[in-house]
Coordinates of C-alpha atoms in Angstrom, one line a residue:
Chain A
M595 CA -0.2 20.4 -28.3
K596 CA 2.0 22.9 -30.1
K597 CA -0.4 25.8 -30.4
I598 CA -0.5 28.2 -27.5
K599 CA -3.7 27.8 -25.6
W600 CA -5.4 30.7 -23.8
S601 CA -5.8 28.3 -20.9
K602 CA -7.8 28.7 -17.7
T603 CA -4.6 29.4 -15.7
T604 CA -3.4 32.1 -18.1
G605 CA -6.7 33.8 -17.8
K606 CA -6.6 33.6 -14.1
N607 CA -3.1 34.9 -13.9
T608 CA -3.9 37.9 -16.1
M609 CA -6.9 38.6 -13.9
T610 CA -4.6 38.6 -10.9
Y611 CA -2.2 41.0 -12.5
G612 CA -5.0 43.2 -13.6
L613 CA -6.7 43.4 -10.2
V614 CA -3.4 44.3 -8.5
I615 CA -2.7 47.0 -11.0
L616 CA -6.3 48.3 -10.7
A617 CA -6.1 48.3 -6.9
Y618 CA -2.8 50.3 -7.1
V619 CA -4.2 52.9 -9.5
V620 CA -7.5 53.3 -7.5
L621 CA -5.6 53.7 -4.2
Q622 CA -3.2 56.2 -5.8
L623 CA -6.1 58.2 -7.1
F624 CA -7.8 58.1 -3.7
G625 CA -4.6 59.2 -2.1
A626 CA -4.2 62.1 -4.6
A627 CA -7.8 63.2 -4.1
G628 CA -7.3 63.1 -0.4
L629 CA -10.0 60.5 0.1
M630 CA -7.9 58.2 2.1
S631 CA -7.9 58.2 5.9
S632 CA -4.4 58.5 7.5
S633 CA -4.7 55.2 9.2
L634 CA -5.3 53.4 5.8
K635 CA -2.5 55.3 4.3
G636 CA -0.2 54.1 7.0
M637 CA -1.2 50.5 6.4
L638 CA -0.6 50.5 2.6
I639 CA 3.1 49.4 2.9
P640 CA 2.5 46.7 5.5
I641 CA -0.4 45.4 3.4
C642 CA 2.0 45.2 0.4
A643 CA 4.6 43.3 2.5
Y644 CA 2.0 40.9 3.9
V645 CA 0.6 40.3 0.4
A646 CA 4.0 39.4 -0.9
M647 CA 4.6 37.2 2.2
A648 CA 1.3 35.4 1.5
I649 CA 2.1 34.8 -2.1
S650 CA 5.5 33.5 -1.3
L651 CA 4.2 31.2 1.5
N652 CA 1.6 30.0 -0.9
L653 CA 4.4 28.8 -3.1
T654 CA 5.6 26.5 -0.3
V655 CA 2.2 25.5 1.1
G656 CA 0.0 25.5 -2.0
V657 CA 2.3 24.6 -4.8
L658 CA 5.0 22.5 -3.1
G659 CA 2.5 21.2 -0.6
E660 CA 4.7 21.4 2.5
L661 CA 3.4 23.1 5.6
S662 CA 5.9 25.7 6.7
L663 CA 5.4 27.4 10.1
G664 CA 8.6 29.5 10.1
H665 CA 8.0 31.8 7.2
A666 CA 8.4 34.9 9.5
G667 CA 12.0 33.8 10.0
F668 CA 12.8 34.5 6.3
M669 CA 11.0 37.8 6.7
S670 CA 13.2 38.6 9.6
V671 CA 16.4 37.7 7.8
G672 CA 15.3 40.0 4.9
A673 CA 14.3 42.8 7.3
F674 CA 17.6 42.8 9.2
C675 CA 19.9 42.3 6.3
G676 CA 18.0 44.6 4.0
T677 CA 17.8 47.4 6.6
S678 CA 21.4 47.0 7.5
T679 CA 22.3 47.3 3.8
A680 CA 20.2 50.5 3.6
I681 CA 21.9 52.0 6.6
L682 CA 25.4 51.1 5.3
L683 CA 24.7 52.6 1.9
Q684 CA 23.1 55.7 3.2
N685 CA 26.0 57.9 2.1
A686 CA 27.2 55.8 -0.8
V687 CA 23.8 55.7 -2.6
P688 CA 22.0 59.0 -2.1
S689 CA 19.0 58.0 -4.3
A690 CA 16.4 56.5 -1.9
P691 CA 14.5 54.4 -4.4
L692 CA 17.8 52.9 -5.7
R693 CA 18.9 52.2 -2.1
L694 CA 15.6 50.6 -1.3
A695 CA 15.9 48.4 -4.4
I696 CA 19.4 47.3 -3.5
S697 CA 18.2 46.6 0.1
L698 CA 15.3 44.5 -1.0
V699 CA 17.6 42.5 -3.3
M700 CA 20.1 42.0 -0.4
G701 CA 17.3 41.0 1.9
A702 CA 16.1 38.5 -0.7
L703 CA 19.6 37.1 -1.3
F704 CA 20.3 36.6 2.4
A705 CA 16.9 35.0 3.0
A706 CA 17.6 32.7 0.0
V707 CA 20.9 31.6 1.5
V708 CA 19.2 30.9 4.8
G709 CA 16.4 29.2 3.0
F710 CA 18.9 26.9 1.3
L711 CA 20.7 26.1 4.5
I712 CA 17.4 25.3 6.3
G713 CA 16.1 23.5 3.3
I714 CA 18.9 20.9 3.4
P715 CA 17.7 19.3 6.6
V716 CA 14.0 20.3 6.5
L717 CA 13.2 19.1 3.0
R718 CA 14.2 15.6 3.9
L719 CA 11.2 15.5 6.3
R720 CA 7.6 15.2 5.5
G721 CA 4.3 16.5 6.7
D722 CA 4.0 17.2 10.5
Y723 CA 7.8 16.8 11.0
L724 CA 8.6 19.3 8.4
A725 CA 6.1 21.8 10.0
I726 CA 7.6 21.3 13.5
V727 CA 11.2 21.8 12.3
T728 CA 10.3 24.9 10.3
L729 CA 8.6 26.3 13.4
A730 CA 11.8 25.6 15.3
F731 CA 14.0 27.3 12.7
G732 CA 11.7 30.4 12.8
E733 CA 12.3 30.6 16.5
I734 CA 16.1 30.0 16.1
I735 CA 16.3 32.9 13.6
K736 CA 14.4 35.1 16.1
S737 CA 16.8 34.2 18.9
I738 CA 19.9 34.8 16.7
F739 CA 18.7 38.3 15.8
N740 CA 17.8 39.0 19.4
N741 CA 21.4 38.4 20.3
L742 CA 23.2 39.8 17.3
Y743 CA 25.2 43.0 17.5
L744 CA 26.4 44.5 14.3
G745 CA 28.4 47.7 14.2
V746 CA 30.4 49.7 11.7
D747 CA 33.3 52.1 12.1
S748 CA 36.3 53.2 10.1
H749 CA 37.8 49.6 10.4
G750 CA 34.8 48.0 8.8
L751 CA 32.0 45.7 10.1
H752 CA 32.1 44.2 13.6
V753 CA 29.8 41.4 14.6
S754 CA 29.3 39.8 18.0
L755 CA 26.8 37.5 19.5
L756 CA 25.2 37.4 23.0
S757 CA 26.7 40.7 24.2
D758 CA 28.0 43.8 22.6
R759 CA 31.7 43.3 22.0
T760 CA 31.9 45.2 18.8
N761 CA 34.3 47.8 20.5
L762 CA 33.6 50.4 17.9
A763 CA 36.2 53.0 17.3
E764 CA 35.5 56.7 17.5
G765 CA 32.7 57.7 15.1
G766 CA 31.5 54.2 14.7
S767 CA 27.8 53.3 15.1
L768 CA 25.9 50.2 16.2
I769 CA 23.5 49.1 13.5
I770 CA 21.9 46.0 15.1
G771 CA 21.7 46.2 18.8
G772 CA 20.6 42.8 20.0
P773 CA 17.1 42.8 21.5
M774 CA 16.9 46.6 20.7
G775 CA 17.0 45.7 17.0
I776 CA 17.7 48.4 14.5
G777 CA 16.8 51.9 15.3
G778 CA 16.8 55.2 13.5
I779 CA 15.7 53.7 10.1
Q780 CA 15.0 56.1 7.4
K781 CA 11.5 55.3 6.2
I782 CA 12.3 54.9 2.5
A783 CA 9.7 52.3 1.7
T784 CA 6.9 53.6 -0.5
F785 CA 3.6 52.3 -1.7
T786 CA 4.9 52.2 -5.2
A787 CA 7.8 50.1 -4.1
G788 CA 5.3 47.8 -2.4
F789 CA 3.3 47.5 -5.6
V790 CA 6.4 46.7 -7.6
L791 CA 7.4 44.1 -5.1
I792 CA 4.0 42.4 -5.4
M793 CA 4.2 42.5 -9.2
V794 CA 7.7 41.0 -9.2
T795 CA 6.6 38.3 -6.7
L796 CA 3.6 37.4 -8.9
V797 CA 5.8 37.3 -12.0
V798 CA 8.3 35.0 -10.3
V799 CA 5.7 32.7 -8.8
F800 CA 3.5 32.4 -11.9
N801 CA 6.4 31.8 -14.2
L802 CA 7.8 29.2 -11.8
V803 CA 4.5 27.5 -11.5
N804 CA 3.8 27.4 -15.2
S805 CA 7.3 26.2 -16.1
R806 CA 8.6 22.7 -16.6
A807 CA 10.1 22.9 -13.1
G808 CA 6.7 24.0 -11.8
R809 CA 5.0 21.0 -13.3
A810 CA 7.6 18.9 -11.5
I811 CA 7.0 20.6 -8.2
M812 CA 3.3 20.0 -8.4
A813 CA 3.9 16.4 -9.5
I814 CA 5.9 15.9 -6.3
R815 CA 3.1 17.5 -4.3
D816 CA 0.5 15.2 -5.9
N817 CA 2.4 12.0 -5.6
R818 CA 6.0 11.8 -4.4
I819 CA 6.5 8.2 -5.3
A820 CA 5.2 8.6 -8.8
A821 CA 7.3 11.7 -9.3
E822 CA 10.4 9.7 -8.1
S823 CA 9.6 6.8 -10.4
I824 CA 9.5 9.1 -13.5
G825 CA 12.9 10.3 -12.7
L826 CA 12.3 13.7 -11.1
N827 CA 15.1 15.0 -8.8
I828 CA 12.9 15.5 -5.8
T829 CA 15.4 17.4 -3.7
K830 CA 16.3 19.8 -6.4
Y831 CA 12.7 20.8 -7.2
K832 CA 11.6 21.0 -3.6
M833 CA 14.7 23.2 -2.9
M834 CA 13.9 25.4 -5.9
A835 CA 10.4 26.2 -4.6
F836 CA 11.5 26.6 -1.0
V837 CA 14.4 28.9 -1.7
T838 CA 12.3 31.0 -4.1
S839 CA 9.7 31.3 -1.4
A840 CA 12.3 32.3 1.2
A841 CA 13.9 34.9 -1.1
L842 CA 10.5 36.6 -1.8
A843 CA 9.7 36.6 1.9
G844 CA 13.1 38.2 2.5
A845 CA 12.3 41.0 0.1
A846 CA 8.9 41.5 1.7
G847 CA 10.6 41.6 5.2
A848 CA 13.0 44.3 4.0
L849 CA 10.2 46.4 2.6
F850 CA 8.2 45.9 5.8
A851 CA 11.1 47.0 8.1
M852 CA 11.9 50.1 6.2
N853 CA 8.4 51.4 6.8
Y854 CA 9.1 51.8 10.5
S855 CA 11.8 53.7 12.4
T856 CA 12.8 50.7 14.4
V857 CA 12.7 46.9 13.8
V858 CA 13.1 44.2 16.5
A859 CA 13.4 40.5 16.1
N860 CA 10.3 39.8 18.2
K861 CA 8.1 41.3 15.5
F862 CA 8.8 38.2 13.4
D863 CA 7.7 35.5 15.7
F864 CA 5.5 32.4 15.5
N865 CA 2.4 34.6 15.5
T866 CA 3.5 36.3 12.3
S867 CA 4.2 33.0 10.7
I868 CA 0.7 31.8 11.6
L869 CA -0.8 35.1 10.5
V870 CA 0.7 34.7 7.0
L871 CA -0.4 31.0 7.0
V872 CA -3.9 32.2 7.8
F873 CA -3.8 34.4 4.7
V874 CA -2.8 31.5 2.6
V875 CA -5.4 29.1 4.0
L876 CA -8.2 31.6 3.8
G877 CA -7.3 32.6 0.3
G878 CA -7.0 29.0 -0.8
Q879 CA -3.9 26.9 -1.2
G880 CA -2.4 27.5 -4.6
N881 CA -4.7 30.4 -5.3
M882 CA -2.5 33.5 -5.5
L883 CA -5.4 36.0 -6.0
G884 CA -7.0 34.5 -2.9
S885 CA -3.8 35.1 -0.9
I886 CA -3.7 38.7 -2.0
I887 CA -7.3 39.4 -1.1
A888 CA -7.0 37.6 2.3
A889 CA -3.8 39.3 3.2
A890 CA -5.2 42.8 2.4
A891 CA -8.6 42.1 4.0
L892 CA -7.1 40.6 7.2
T893 CA -4.6 43.5 7.6
I894 CA -7.3 46.1 7.2
L895 CA -10.0 44.4 9.2
P896 CA -8.3 44.4 12.6
E897 CA -7.7 48.2 12.2
A898 CA -11.2 48.8 11.1
L899 CA -12.6 46.8 14.0
R900 CA -10.2 48.3 16.5
E901 CA -12.9 48.7 19.1
Y902 CA -13.6 45.0 19.0
A903 CA -9.9 44.1 19.2
D904 CA -10.5 41.8 22.1
Y905 CA -12.5 39.4 19.9
R906 CA -10.1 39.5 16.9
M907 CA -8.5 36.2 17.7
L908 CA -11.8 34.6 18.4
V909 CA -13.1 35.7 15.0
Y910 CA -10.0 34.4 13.3
A911 CA -10.5 31.0 14.8
I912 CA -14.1 30.9 13.9
I913 CA -13.4 32.0 10.3
L914 CA -10.7 29.3 10.0
I915 CA -13.0 26.6 11.2
L916 CA -15.8 27.7 8.9
V917 CA -13.4 27.8 5.9
M918 CA -12.2 24.3 6.7
L919 CA -15.8 23.1 7.0
A920 CA -16.8 24.7 3.8
T921 CA -14.0 23.1 1.9
N922 CA -13.8 19.7 3.6
N923 CA -17.2 18.8 5.0
P924 CA -18.9 16.6 2.4
T925 CA -22.4 17.8 3.3
L926 CA -21.6 21.4 3.1
K927 CA -19.5 20.9 0.0
S928 CA -22.3 19.2 -1.9
W929 CA -24.7 21.9 -0.8
L930 CA -22.3 24.6 -2.1
D931 CA -21.9 22.7 -5.3
R932 CA -25.6 22.5 -5.7
L933 CA -25.9 26.2 -5.1
K934 CA -23.3 26.9 -7.8
S935 CA -24.8 24.5 -10.4
G936 CA -28.2 25.9 -9.6
R937 CA -27.0 29.4 -10.3
R938 CA -25.3 28.2 -13.5
K939 CA -28.5 26.5 -14.7
A940 CA -30.5 29.6 -13.9
K941 CA -28.1 31.6 -16.0
E942 CA -28.4 29.2 -18.9
A943 CA -32.1 29.4 -18.7
I944 CA -31.9 33.1 -19.3
Chain B
M1024 CA 22.2 -14.3 -24.0
E1025 CA 23.5 -11.1 -22.5
A1026 CA 22.3 -10.0 -19.1
V1027 CA 21.0 -6.4 -19.2
L1028 CA 20.4 -6.3 -15.5
K1029 CA 22.6 -8.2 -13.1
V1030 CA 22.0 -8.1 -9.3
E1031 CA 24.8 -9.5 -7.2
D1032 CA 24.6 -10.3 -3.6
I1033 CA 22.6 -7.3 -2.4
N1034 CA 21.8 -6.8 1.3
V1035 CA 19.2 -4.2 2.3
Y1036 CA 18.2 -3.1 5.8
Y1037 CA 15.3 -1.1 7.1
G1038 CA 16.9 0.2 10.3
S1039 CA 17.9 -3.0 12.1
I1040 CA 15.7 -5.2 10.0
H1041 CA 17.6 -7.2 7.5
A1042 CA 15.1 -7.3 4.6
I1043 CA 17.1 -8.6 1.7
K1044 CA 19.7 -11.2 2.6
G1045 CA 22.2 -11.6 -0.2
I1046 CA 20.1 -11.8 -3.4
S1047 CA 21.6 -12.4 -6.8
F1048 CA 19.8 -12.8 -10.1
E1049 CA 19.9 -11.5 -13.6
V1050 CA 17.6 -10.5 -16.4
N1051 CA 18.6 -11.1 -20.0
Q1052 CA 17.7 -9.0 -23.0
G1053 CA 14.1 -9.5 -24.1
E1054 CA 13.1 -11.7 -21.2
I1055 CA 10.2 -11.5 -18.8
V1056 CA 11.7 -12.4 -15.4
T1057 CA 9.4 -12.7 -12.4
L1058 CA 10.1 -12.5 -8.7
I1059 CA 7.3 -14.2 -6.7
G1060 CA 6.8 -14.7 -3.0
A1061 CA 4.5 -14.0 -0.1
N1062 CA 4.0 -10.7 1.7
G1063 CA 7.2 -9.4 3.3
A1064 CA 9.4 -11.7 1.2
G1065 CA 11.3 -8.6 -0.1
K1066 CA 10.0 -8.4 -3.7
S1067 CA 9.2 -4.7 -3.7
T1068 CA 12.3 -3.9 -1.6
T1069 CA 14.4 -5.6 -4.3
L1070 CA 12.8 -3.5 -7.1
N1071 CA 13.1 -0.3 -5.0
T1072 CA 16.8 -1.0 -4.4
I1073 CA 17.4 -1.5 -8.2
A1074 CA 15.5 1.7 -8.9
G1075 CA 17.8 3.5 -6.4
L1076 CA 15.2 4.4 -3.9
L1077 CA 16.9 2.2 -1.3
N1078 CA 20.6 1.4 -0.8
S1079 CA 22.3 -2.0 -0.6
H1080 CA 25.0 -2.3 1.9
T1081 CA 27.0 -4.9 -0.2
G1082 CA 27.1 -6.3 -3.7
A1083 CA 26.5 -4.6 -7.0
I1084 CA 23.7 -3.8 -9.4
Q1085 CA 24.8 -3.8 -13.0
F1086 CA 22.6 -2.3 -15.7
M1087 CA 23.9 -2.5 -19.3
G1088 CA 27.4 -3.0 -17.9
E1089 CA 27.2 0.0 -15.6
N1090 CA 27.2 -0.1 -11.8
L1091 CA 24.1 1.6 -10.5
G1092 CA 25.3 1.5 -6.8
K1093 CA 26.0 5.2 -6.3
I1094 CA 23.7 6.7 -8.9
A1095 CA 20.8 8.7 -7.7
A1096 CA 17.3 7.4 -8.3
H1097 CA 16.3 10.2 -10.7
K1098 CA 19.3 9.5 -13.0
I1099 CA 18.6 5.8 -13.2
V1100 CA 15.3 6.5 -15.1
S1101 CA 17.1 8.4 -17.9
K1102 CA 19.5 5.4 -18.2
G1103 CA 16.6 3.3 -19.4
L1104 CA 15.4 1.5 -16.3
A1105 CA 11.8 2.4 -15.4
L1106 CA 9.8 1.4 -12.3
V1107 CA 6.1 1.2 -12.2
P1108 CA 5.6 1.5 -8.4
E1109 CA 3.3 -0.6 -6.3
G1110 CA -0.3 0.6 -6.0
R1111 CA -0.6 2.6 -9.3
R1112 CA 0.9 5.9 -8.3
I1113 CA -0.5 8.2 -10.9
F1114 CA -1.0 11.9 -10.7
L1115 CA -4.6 12.0 -9.6
Q1116 CA -5.2 15.7 -10.5
M1117 CA -3.7 15.5 -14.0
T1118 CA -5.4 14.2 -17.1
V1119 CA -4.4 10.9 -18.7
Q1120 CA -2.5 12.8 -21.4
E1121 CA -0.7 15.0 -18.8
N1122 CA 0.3 11.9 -16.8
L1123 CA 1.9 10.5 -19.9
E1124 CA 3.6 13.7 -20.7
M1125 CA 5.1 13.8 -17.2
G1126 CA 6.4 10.3 -17.9
A1127 CA 8.5 11.8 -20.7
Y1128 CA 10.1 14.3 -18.3
T1129 CA 13.6 12.8 -18.7
N1130 CA 13.1 12.0 -22.4
R1131 CA 13.3 14.9 -24.8
G1132 CA 12.4 12.9 -27.8
D1133 CA 9.2 13.1 -30.0
L1134 CA 6.5 13.3 -27.4
R1135 CA 3.6 12.7 -29.8
E1136 CA 5.1 9.6 -31.3
D1137 CA 5.7 8.1 -27.9
I1138 CA 2.2 8.9 -26.7
E1139 CA 0.7 7.3 -29.8
K1140 CA 2.8 4.2 -29.1
V1141 CA 1.5 4.0 -25.6
Y1142 CA -2.1 4.5 -26.8
G1143 CA -1.3 1.6 -29.2
Y1144 CA -0.7 -0.7 -26.2
F1145 CA -3.5 0.8 -24.2
P1146 CA -6.4 1.8 -26.5
R1147 CA -8.5 2.4 -23.4
L1148 CA -6.3 5.3 -22.3
K1149 CA -6.7 7.0 -25.7
E1150 CA -10.5 7.0 -25.3
R1151 CA -10.0 8.7 -21.9
Y1152 CA -7.1 11.0 -22.7
K1153 CA -8.8 14.1 -21.4
Q1154 CA -10.1 12.5 -18.2
I1155 CA -8.6 13.3 -14.8
G1156 CA -6.4 10.5 -13.5
G1157 CA -8.3 10.2 -10.2
T1158 CA -11.6 9.4 -12.0
L1159 CA -10.2 6.3 -13.8
S1160 CA -10.9 2.8 -12.5
G1161 CA -8.2 0.8 -10.8
G1162 CA -7.4 -1.2 -13.9
E1163 CA -7.2 2.0 -16.0
Q1164 CA -4.9 3.6 -13.4
Q1165 CA -2.6 0.6 -13.6
M1166 CA -2.5 0.9 -17.4
L1167 CA -1.8 4.6 -17.0
A1168 CA 1.0 4.0 -14.6
M1169 CA 2.5 1.4 -17.0
G1170 CA 2.0 3.7 -20.0
R1171 CA 3.7 6.6 -18.1
A1172 CA 6.7 4.4 -17.4
L1173 CA 6.9 3.5 -21.1
M1174 CA 7.1 7.2 -22.0
S1175 CA 10.7 7.3 -20.7
R1176 CA 11.6 4.8 -23.5
P1177 CA 12.9 2.3 -21.0
K1178 CA 15.1 -0.6 -22.0
V1179 CA 14.0 -2.5 -18.9
I1180 CA 10.6 -1.9 -17.2
M1181 CA 10.1 -3.1 -13.7
L1182 CA 6.5 -3.8 -12.7
D1183 CA 5.6 -3.9 -9.0
E1184 CA 2.5 -6.0 -8.5
P1185 CA 0.4 -4.8 -11.5
S1186 CA -2.4 -7.1 -10.6
M1187 CA -2.9 -5.8 -7.1
G1188 CA -6.5 -5.2 -6.2
L1189 CA -7.9 -5.8 -9.7
A1190 CA -10.8 -8.0 -10.9
P1191 CA -9.7 -11.3 -12.6
I1192 CA -10.8 -10.0 -16.0
L1193 CA -8.6 -6.9 -15.6
V1194 CA -5.7 -9.0 -14.4
E1195 CA -6.0 -11.0 -17.6
E1196 CA -6.0 -7.8 -19.6
I1197 CA -2.9 -6.4 -17.8
F1198 CA -1.1 -9.7 -18.4
N1199 CA -2.0 -9.6 -22.1
I1200 CA -0.5 -6.2 -22.3
I1201 CA 2.6 -7.4 -20.5
Q1202 CA 2.9 -10.1 -23.2
N1203 CA 2.4 -7.6 -26.0
L1204 CA 5.2 -5.5 -24.5
H1205 CA 7.4 -8.6 -24.3
Q1206 CA 6.7 -9.5 -27.9
S1207 CA 7.7 -6.0 -29.1
G1208 CA 11.1 -6.5 -27.4
T1209 CA 10.8 -4.8 -24.0
T1210 CA 12.6 -6.5 -21.2
I1211 CA 10.4 -6.9 -18.1
L1212 CA 11.1 -7.6 -14.5
L1213 CA 7.8 -8.5 -12.9
V1214 CA 7.1 -8.7 -9.2
E1215 CA 3.9 -10.5 -8.4
Q1216 CA 1.9 -12.2 -5.7
N1217 CA -0.3 -13.8 -8.3
A1218 CA 2.2 -16.6 -8.9
Q1219 CA 0.0 -18.5 -11.4
A1220 CA -0.4 -15.5 -13.7
A1221 CA 3.2 -14.3 -13.4
L1222 CA 4.8 -17.7 -14.0
S1223 CA 2.6 -18.5 -17.0
V1224 CA 3.9 -15.4 -18.9
A1225 CA 7.5 -15.4 -17.5
D1226 CA 10.5 -16.9 -19.2
R1227 CA 12.2 -17.4 -15.9
G1228 CA 11.3 -16.9 -12.3
Y1229 CA 12.8 -16.6 -8.8
V1230 CA 11.0 -17.4 -5.6
L1231 CA 11.7 -15.2 -2.6
E1232 CA 11.2 -16.2 1.0
T1233 CA 12.0 -13.8 3.8
G1234 CA 14.7 -12.0 1.9
K1235 CA 16.4 -15.0 0.2
I1236 CA 16.0 -16.7 -3.2
V1237 CA 14.9 -20.2 -2.4
L1238 CA 14.1 -21.5 -5.9
S1239 CA 14.7 -20.5 -9.5
G1240 CA 13.9 -21.9 -12.9
T1241 CA 11.9 -21.3 -16.0
G1242 CA 8.3 -20.3 -15.7
A1243 CA 7.1 -23.7 -16.7
E1244 CA 9.4 -25.5 -14.3
L1245 CA 8.3 -23.4 -11.4
L1246 CA 4.6 -23.8 -12.3
G1247 CA 5.1 -27.5 -12.0
A1248 CA 7.3 -27.6 -8.9
P1249 CA 5.6 -29.3 -6.0
E1250 CA 6.8 -26.8 -3.4
I1251 CA 5.4 -23.9 -5.4
K1252 CA 2.2 -25.6 -5.9
K1253 CA 1.9 -26.2 -2.2
A1254 CA 2.9 -22.8 -1.1
Y1255 CA 1.5 -20.4 -3.7
L1256 CA -1.0 -22.1 -6.0
G1257 CA -3.1 -23.9 -3.4
G1258 CA -2.3 -27.6 -3.9

């Protein structure tokens, strides 16, 4: 019991870290050698943001075992709060990387607060009901940002809802302009920042999952009644996972937004939530490396297959159905198992 | 004798359904007390209320002189009151040993000693300590659920239908273990449909019918009572 085991999970986590670092190094070398197409270069930061999103959603869906359909909402909170912070600090903090870091932290903080507030009602629900209510909260967040006006002038911050009543004094500027979102963003997000964000996300998630609290979270997923009967504080541990997940999504949203010159609330709609959920389901629930690969592949593929863009959603649907069949259909499953064990036996024979 | 667990006039509702209608009973130190009754009599509801999973509108639940009324379910376990829920709720993806370790979540004592103690009661679990919970037989899962509850070092253990869905030989084995636990000084509150088995090990028993206690007495008295014979033991 006492000795530290090089367990299967430790090995897998190390491999995940290793592959992410390797991918970063290879992509940097490619970029330096000029081997990367400009379209791929432009996608690196969104890929990083989506990878972080997928890992964070996997914490809710795969580890906590609750289906959340509003994850883009937290991304939205992070994007708007993070970007606003960056704009406000433009003069105060001249160093772009530092400003970016502060913005990501602010985005994460605000998303965590929103996650906590949403978690209070949502985590009392189970299964389908939880999914429906998270979907609704995602839409509510979208509506709020579509109607939020935030301006700054010499008197400080001005906020108004529904219409622009900020009445800015001379020299003031509107940061969030309702449905127009935030414009004139300095693109301070970098690929390296994205890589750091993914690494931080992985460290947070792996450490949480392998901790005492993580054991409790997974116990709640496996059997809520049993977890309750051994004296686990269900609400506390569910909230811990949900808020962590929201915070990481907020940071990812902030990074995502600062890669573009404008950000609007409609970017973070139900489709984005589903897109991230697709990454998680395709990569395997609870499997972080799978999420990373799925997020990267499914962000690149639509671009690479741009000429067949009309069929993209069709292919998505078919892939999802196939994955479900492969993991849940008993006949297919036993066939895959036989295939695997056959290969193993062949290896042993050699 | 001193009552470790005292339930006074509790009323529990599921929405508009009045499930428990003013039940009072007590469990003394070192006793096996059983609640028997048909389906829907309110046996499990009573246990879940004591464990804090449901709330009573009236009355009080006293455990070691402390009122449990407003205490959250997860804190009750660390006070020494453990519930083995109905239908052997074990962690199917974890091994036997990991299930037991989870049981000690609220207890920061010597894990190894506690596990050995549990294996002492359930040698079968020791044989299978590395096996995944979901691959155990029904009887073994029940043993695991009981063992896991013991890991929190409870002063009183509440068993919700441990014989449910088990073959007669396994029921006998489970009841032997219940008696072993009793002999080593554990206080047990046992809910059962199998009235015969429950009453023959119990010091005292209460009979529940549609949310009310209709009869109480020692195990032997109840076994001999004509109305019990007629209603539960088949003539």
